[in-house]
mmCIF file of C-alpha atoms in Angstrom:
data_model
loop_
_atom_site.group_PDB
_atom_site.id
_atom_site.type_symbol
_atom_site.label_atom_id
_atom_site.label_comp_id
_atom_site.label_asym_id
_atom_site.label_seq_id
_atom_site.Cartn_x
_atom_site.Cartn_y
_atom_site.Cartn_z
ATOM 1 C CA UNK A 129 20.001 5.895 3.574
ATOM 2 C CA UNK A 130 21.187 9.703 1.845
ATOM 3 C CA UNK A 131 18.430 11.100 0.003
ATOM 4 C CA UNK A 132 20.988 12.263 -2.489
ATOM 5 C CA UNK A 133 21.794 8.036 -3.069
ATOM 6 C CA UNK A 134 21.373 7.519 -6.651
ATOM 7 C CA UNK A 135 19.384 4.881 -6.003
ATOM 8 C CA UNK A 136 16.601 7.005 -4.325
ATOM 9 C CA UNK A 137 13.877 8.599 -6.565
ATOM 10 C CA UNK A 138 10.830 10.744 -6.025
ATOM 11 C CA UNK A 139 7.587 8.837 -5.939
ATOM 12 C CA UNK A 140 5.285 10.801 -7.492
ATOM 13 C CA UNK A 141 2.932 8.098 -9.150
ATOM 14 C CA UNK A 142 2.215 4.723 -7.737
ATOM 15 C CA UNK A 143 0.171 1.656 -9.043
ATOM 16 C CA UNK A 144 -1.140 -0.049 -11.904
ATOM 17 C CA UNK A 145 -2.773 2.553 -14.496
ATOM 18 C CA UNK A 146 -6.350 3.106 -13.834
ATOM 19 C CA UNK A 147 -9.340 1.751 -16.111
ATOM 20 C CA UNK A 148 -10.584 3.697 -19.375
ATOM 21 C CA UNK A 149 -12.365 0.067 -20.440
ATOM 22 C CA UNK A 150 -14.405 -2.087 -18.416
ATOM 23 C CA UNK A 151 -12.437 -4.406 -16.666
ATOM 24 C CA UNK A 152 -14.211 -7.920 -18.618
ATOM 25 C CA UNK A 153 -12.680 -5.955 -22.115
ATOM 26 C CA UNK A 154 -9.700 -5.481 -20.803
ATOM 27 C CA UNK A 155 -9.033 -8.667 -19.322
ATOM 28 C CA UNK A 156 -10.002 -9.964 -22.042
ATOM 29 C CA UNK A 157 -8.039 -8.682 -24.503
ATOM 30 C CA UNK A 158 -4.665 -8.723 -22.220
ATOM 31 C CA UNK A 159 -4.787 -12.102 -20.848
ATOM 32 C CA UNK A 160 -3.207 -13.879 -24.160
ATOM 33 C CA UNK A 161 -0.643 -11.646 -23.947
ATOM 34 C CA UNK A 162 0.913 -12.314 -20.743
ATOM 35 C CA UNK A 163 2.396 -15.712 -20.322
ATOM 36 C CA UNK A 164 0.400 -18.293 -18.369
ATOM 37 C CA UNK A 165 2.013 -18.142 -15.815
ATOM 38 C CA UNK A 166 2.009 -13.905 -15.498
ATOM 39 C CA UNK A 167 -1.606 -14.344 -15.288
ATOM 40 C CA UNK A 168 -2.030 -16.634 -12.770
ATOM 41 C CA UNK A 169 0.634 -15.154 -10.916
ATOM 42 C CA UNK A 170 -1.465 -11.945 -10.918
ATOM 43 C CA UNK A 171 -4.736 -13.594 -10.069
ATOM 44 C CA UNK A 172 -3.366 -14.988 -6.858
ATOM 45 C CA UNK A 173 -2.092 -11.821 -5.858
ATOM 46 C CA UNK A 174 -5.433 -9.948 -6.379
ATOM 47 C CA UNK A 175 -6.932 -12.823 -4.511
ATOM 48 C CA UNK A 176 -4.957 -11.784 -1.398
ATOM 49 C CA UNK A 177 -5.171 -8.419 -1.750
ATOM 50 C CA UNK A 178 -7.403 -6.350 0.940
ATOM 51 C CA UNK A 179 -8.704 -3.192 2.029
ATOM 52 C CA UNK A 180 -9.342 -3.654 4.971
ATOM 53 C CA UNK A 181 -6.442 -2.548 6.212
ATOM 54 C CA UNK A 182 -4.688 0.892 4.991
ATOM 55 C CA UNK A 183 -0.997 2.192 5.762
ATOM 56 C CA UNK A 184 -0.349 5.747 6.572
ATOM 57 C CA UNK A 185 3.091 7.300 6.517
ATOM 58 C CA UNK A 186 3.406 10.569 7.787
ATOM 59 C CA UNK A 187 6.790 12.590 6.929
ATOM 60 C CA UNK A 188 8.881 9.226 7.191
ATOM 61 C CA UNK A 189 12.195 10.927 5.682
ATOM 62 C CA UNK A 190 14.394 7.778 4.912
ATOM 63 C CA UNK A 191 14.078 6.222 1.263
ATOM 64 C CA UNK A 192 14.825 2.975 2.803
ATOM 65 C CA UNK A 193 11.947 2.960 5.448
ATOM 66 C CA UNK A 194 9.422 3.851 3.095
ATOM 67 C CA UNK A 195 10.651 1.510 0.732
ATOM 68 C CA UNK A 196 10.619 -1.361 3.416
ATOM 69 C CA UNK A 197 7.466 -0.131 4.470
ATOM 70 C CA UNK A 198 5.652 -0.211 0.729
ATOM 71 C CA UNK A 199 7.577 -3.631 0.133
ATOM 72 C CA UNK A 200 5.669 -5.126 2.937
ATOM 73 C CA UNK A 201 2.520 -3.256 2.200
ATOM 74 C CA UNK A 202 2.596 -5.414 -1.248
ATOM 75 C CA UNK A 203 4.227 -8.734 0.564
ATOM 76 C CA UNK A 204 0.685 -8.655 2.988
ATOM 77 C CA UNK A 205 -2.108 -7.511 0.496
ATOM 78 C CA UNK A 206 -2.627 -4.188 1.840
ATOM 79 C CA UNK A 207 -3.289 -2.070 -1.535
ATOM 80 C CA UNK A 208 -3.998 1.372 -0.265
ATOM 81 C CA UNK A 209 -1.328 3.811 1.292
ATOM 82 C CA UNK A 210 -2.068 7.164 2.494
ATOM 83 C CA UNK A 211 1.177 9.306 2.451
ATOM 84 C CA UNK A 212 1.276 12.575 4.125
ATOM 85 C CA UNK A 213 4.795 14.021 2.676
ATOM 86 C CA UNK A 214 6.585 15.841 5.002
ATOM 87 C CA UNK A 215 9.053 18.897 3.999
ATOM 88 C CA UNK A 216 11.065 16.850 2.452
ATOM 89 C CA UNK A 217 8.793 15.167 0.003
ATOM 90 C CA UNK A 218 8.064 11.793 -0.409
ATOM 91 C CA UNK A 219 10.910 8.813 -1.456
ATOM 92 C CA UNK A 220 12.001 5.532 -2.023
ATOM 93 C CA UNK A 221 14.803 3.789 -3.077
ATOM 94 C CA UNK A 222 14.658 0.931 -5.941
ATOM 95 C CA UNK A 223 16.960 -1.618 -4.418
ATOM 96 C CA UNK A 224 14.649 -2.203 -1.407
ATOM 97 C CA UNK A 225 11.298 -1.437 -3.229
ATOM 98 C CA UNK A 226 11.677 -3.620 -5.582
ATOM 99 C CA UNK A 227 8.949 -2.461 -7.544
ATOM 100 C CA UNK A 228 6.387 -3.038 -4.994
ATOM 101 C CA UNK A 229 5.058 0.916 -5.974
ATOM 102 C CA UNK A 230 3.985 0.074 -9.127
ATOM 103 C CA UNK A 231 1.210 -2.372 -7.468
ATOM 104 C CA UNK A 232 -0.118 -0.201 -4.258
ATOM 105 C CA UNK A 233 -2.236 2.580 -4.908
ATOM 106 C CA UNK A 234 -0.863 5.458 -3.298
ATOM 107 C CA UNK A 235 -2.901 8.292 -1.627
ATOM 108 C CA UNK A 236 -1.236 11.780 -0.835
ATOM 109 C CA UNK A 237 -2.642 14.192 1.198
ATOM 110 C CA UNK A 238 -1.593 18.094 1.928
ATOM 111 C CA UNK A 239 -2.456 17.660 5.659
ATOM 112 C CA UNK A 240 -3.223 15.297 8.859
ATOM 113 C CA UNK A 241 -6.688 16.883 8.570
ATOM 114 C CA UNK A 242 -7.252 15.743 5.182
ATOM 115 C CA UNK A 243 -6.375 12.401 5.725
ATOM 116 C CA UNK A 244 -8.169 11.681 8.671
ATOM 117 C CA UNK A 245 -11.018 12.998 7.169
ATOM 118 C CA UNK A 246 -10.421 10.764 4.259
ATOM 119 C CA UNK A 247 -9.675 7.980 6.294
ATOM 120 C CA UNK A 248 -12.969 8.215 8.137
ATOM 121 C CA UNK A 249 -15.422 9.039 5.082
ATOM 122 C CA UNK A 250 -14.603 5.569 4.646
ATOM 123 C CA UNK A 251 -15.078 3.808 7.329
ATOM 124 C CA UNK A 252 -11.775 3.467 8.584
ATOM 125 C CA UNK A 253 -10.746 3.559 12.503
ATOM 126 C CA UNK A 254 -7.481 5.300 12.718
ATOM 127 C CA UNK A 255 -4.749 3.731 14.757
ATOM 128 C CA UNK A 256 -1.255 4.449 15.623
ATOM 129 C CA UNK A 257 1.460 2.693 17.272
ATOM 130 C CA UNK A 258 2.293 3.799 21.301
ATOM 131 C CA UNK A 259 3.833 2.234 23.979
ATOM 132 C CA UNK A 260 0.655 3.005 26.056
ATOM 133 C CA UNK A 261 -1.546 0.748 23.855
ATOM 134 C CA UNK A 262 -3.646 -1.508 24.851
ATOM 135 C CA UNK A 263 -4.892 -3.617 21.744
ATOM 136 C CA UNK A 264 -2.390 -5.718 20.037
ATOM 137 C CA UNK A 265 -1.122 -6.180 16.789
ATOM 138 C CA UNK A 266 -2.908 -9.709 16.657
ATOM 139 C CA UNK A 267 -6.167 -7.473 17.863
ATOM 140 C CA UNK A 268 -6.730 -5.545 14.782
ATOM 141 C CA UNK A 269 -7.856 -8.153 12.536
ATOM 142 C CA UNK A 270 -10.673 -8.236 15.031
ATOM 143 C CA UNK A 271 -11.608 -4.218 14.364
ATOM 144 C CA UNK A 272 -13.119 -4.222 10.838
ATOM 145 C CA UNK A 273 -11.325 -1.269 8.616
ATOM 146 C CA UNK A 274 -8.399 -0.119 10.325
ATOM 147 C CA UNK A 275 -6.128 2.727 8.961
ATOM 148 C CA UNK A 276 -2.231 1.889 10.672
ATOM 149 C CA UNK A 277 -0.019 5.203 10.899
ATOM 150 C CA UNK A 278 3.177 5.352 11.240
ATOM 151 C CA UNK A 279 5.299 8.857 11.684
ATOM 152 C CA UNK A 280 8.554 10.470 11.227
ATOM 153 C CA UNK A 281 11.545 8.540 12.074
ATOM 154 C CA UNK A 282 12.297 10.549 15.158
ATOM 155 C CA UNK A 283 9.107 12.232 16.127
ATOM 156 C CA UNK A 284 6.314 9.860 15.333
ATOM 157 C CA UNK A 285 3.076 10.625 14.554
ATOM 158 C CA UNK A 286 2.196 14.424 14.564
ATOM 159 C CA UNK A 287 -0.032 15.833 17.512
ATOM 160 C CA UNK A 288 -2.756 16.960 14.964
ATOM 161 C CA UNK A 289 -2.910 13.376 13.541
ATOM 162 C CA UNK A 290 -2.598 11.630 16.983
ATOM 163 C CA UNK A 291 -5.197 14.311 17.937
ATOM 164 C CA UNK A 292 -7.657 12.846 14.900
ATOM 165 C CA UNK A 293 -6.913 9.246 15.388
ATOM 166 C CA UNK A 294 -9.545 6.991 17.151
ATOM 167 C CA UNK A 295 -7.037 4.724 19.566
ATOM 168 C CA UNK A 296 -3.380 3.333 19.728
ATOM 169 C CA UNK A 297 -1.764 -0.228 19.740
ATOM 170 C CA UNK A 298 0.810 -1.329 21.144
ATOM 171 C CA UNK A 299 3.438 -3.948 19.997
ATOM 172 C CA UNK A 300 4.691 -6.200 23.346
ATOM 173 C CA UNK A 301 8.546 -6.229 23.414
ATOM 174 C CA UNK A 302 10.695 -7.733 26.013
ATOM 175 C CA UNK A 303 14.240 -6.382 25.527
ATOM 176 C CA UNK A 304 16.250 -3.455 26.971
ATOM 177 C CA UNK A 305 14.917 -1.804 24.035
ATOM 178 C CA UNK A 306 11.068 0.018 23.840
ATOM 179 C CA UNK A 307 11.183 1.073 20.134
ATOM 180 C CA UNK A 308 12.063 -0.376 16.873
ATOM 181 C CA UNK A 309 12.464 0.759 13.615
ATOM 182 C CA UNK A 310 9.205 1.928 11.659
ATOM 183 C CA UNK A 311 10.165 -0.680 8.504
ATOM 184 C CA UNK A 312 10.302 -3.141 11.540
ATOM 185 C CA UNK A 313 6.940 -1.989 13.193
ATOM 186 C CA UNK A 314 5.048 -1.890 10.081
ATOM 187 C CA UNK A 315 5.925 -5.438 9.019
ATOM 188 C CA UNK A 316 5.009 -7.059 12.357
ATOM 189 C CA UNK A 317 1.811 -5.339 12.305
ATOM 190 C CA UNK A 318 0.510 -5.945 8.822
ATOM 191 C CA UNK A 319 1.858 -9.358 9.479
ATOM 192 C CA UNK A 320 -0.862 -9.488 12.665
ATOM 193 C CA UNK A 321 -3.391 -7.263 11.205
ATOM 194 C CA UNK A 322 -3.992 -9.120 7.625
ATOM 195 C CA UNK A 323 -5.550 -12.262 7.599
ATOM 196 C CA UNK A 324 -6.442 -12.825 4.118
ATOM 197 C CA UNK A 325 -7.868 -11.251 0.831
ATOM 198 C CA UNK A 326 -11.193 -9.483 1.285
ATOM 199 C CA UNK A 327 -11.893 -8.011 -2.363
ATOM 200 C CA UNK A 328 -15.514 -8.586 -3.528
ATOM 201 C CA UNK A 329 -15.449 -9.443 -7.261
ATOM 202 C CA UNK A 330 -15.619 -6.598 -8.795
ATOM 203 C CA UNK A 331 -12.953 -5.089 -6.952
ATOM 204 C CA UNK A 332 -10.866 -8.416 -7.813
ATOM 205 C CA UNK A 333 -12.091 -8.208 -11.538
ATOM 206 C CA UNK A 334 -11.079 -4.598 -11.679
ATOM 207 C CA UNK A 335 -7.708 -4.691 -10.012
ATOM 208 C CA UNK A 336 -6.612 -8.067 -12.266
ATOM 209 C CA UNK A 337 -7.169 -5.855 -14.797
ATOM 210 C CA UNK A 338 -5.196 -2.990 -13.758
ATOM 211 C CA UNK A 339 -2.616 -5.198 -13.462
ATOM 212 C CA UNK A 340 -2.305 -6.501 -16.675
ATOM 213 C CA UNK A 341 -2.827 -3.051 -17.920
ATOM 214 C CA UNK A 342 0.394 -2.462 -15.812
ATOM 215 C CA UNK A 343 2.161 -5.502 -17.139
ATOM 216 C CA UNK A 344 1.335 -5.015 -21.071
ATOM 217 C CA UNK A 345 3.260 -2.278 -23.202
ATOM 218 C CA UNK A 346 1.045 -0.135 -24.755
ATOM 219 C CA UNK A 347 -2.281 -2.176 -23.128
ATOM 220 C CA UNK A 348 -4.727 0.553 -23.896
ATOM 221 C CA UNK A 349 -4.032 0.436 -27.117
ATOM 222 C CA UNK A 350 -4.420 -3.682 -27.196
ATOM 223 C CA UNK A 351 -7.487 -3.484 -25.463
ATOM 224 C CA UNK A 352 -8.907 -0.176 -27.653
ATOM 225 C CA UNK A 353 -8.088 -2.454 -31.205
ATOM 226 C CA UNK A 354 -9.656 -5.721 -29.669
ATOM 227 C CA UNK A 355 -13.093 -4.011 -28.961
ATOM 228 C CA UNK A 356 -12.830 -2.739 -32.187
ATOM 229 C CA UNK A 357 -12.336 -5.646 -34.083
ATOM 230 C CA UNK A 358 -14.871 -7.052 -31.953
ATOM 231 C CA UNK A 359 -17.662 -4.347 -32.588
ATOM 232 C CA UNK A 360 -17.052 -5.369 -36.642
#
């Protein structure tokens, strides 16, 4: 896809706002306001949602991938991406996101180093995809917090974050071909690598709440009045 596509944008923020209320308040005072439905649509989202598993995309160029990418990061419950933009910044395009940025917390860091060592303050084990793997995608639900990266286009992963990453993985194909695209990749692999949600209940409580405050016009606001009314 052309980065000059009108269709493209710069992504700059992603995910639901963050809290200025405890998450009971705000919950609280949003859940009337979304249709029945809404909410239950969000609960059963937040319900699969992990973080046990984190994307990484390091200088992917094309709107599209990315796009793909994030789409399938929200399809399989993985919340957190780690971006490291690349020269040419960092985009997507709305027709394949479909939104799915507005519900992923993004992460963007200035270098391989400082991801890594973000990545690993954590907990994480960093892992990127090589034909000289030896675990499988099906494999990685068996690792505890795993980090997936996936590079540029054309290059892959950088040396310096191949360098800092703890192992690679391989995805069996039995074609002529011995690569696929990185939208591709990414899909089978969170497909293998996410079994179900793993959110304790706070993080559930908290993130249901985000979301609201994501799907309610003017929501701080809501949620400022009701615990005012509510401390007369």
């Amino acid at each position: 896809m052309r980065r000059d596509d009108p269709d493209v944008f710069e992504v700059k923020r992603a995910g639901p706002p963050s809290l200025s209320f405890p998450a009971q308040a705000v919950i609280q005072a949003l859940e009337g306001v979304v249709t029945e439905a809404r909410y239950r649509r969000i609960t059963e989202v937040v319900r699969g949602r992990t973080h046990r598993v984190a994307m990484v995309l390091e200088d992917v160029t094309d709107p599209h991938n990315t796009s793909a990418v994030m789409r399938s990061c929200d399809a399989f419950g993985v919340q957190n991406v780690h971006v490291i933009p690349g020269p040419r910044g960092f985009q997507a395009a709305h027709a394949v996101s479909k939104g799915s940025h507005r519900w992923l917390d993004l992460h963007v860091h200035e270098s391989p180093e400082a991801c890594a060592t973000a990545l690993h303050a954590e907990g994480y084990r960093i892992l990127y995809a090589s034909m000289e793997g030896t675990t499988r995608p099906e494999q990685l639900s068996e690792l505890g917090k795993v980090a997936i990266v996936f590079g540029n286009e054309h290059r892959g992963p950088s040396p310096a974050l191949r360098a800092l990453a703890d192992g690679s993985y391989a995805i069996p194909m039995r074609g002529f071909v011995d690569s696929l695209n990185v939208s591709v990749a990414a899909a089978i692999t969170l497909f293998s690598a996410t079994q179900k949600g793993d959110l304790t209940e706070p993080e559930r409580e908290a993130l249901v709440a985000r979301y609201l405050l994501g799907s309610v016009k003017d929501g701080d606001r809501i949620v400022q009045e009701s615990l005012l009314q509510g401390g007369a």
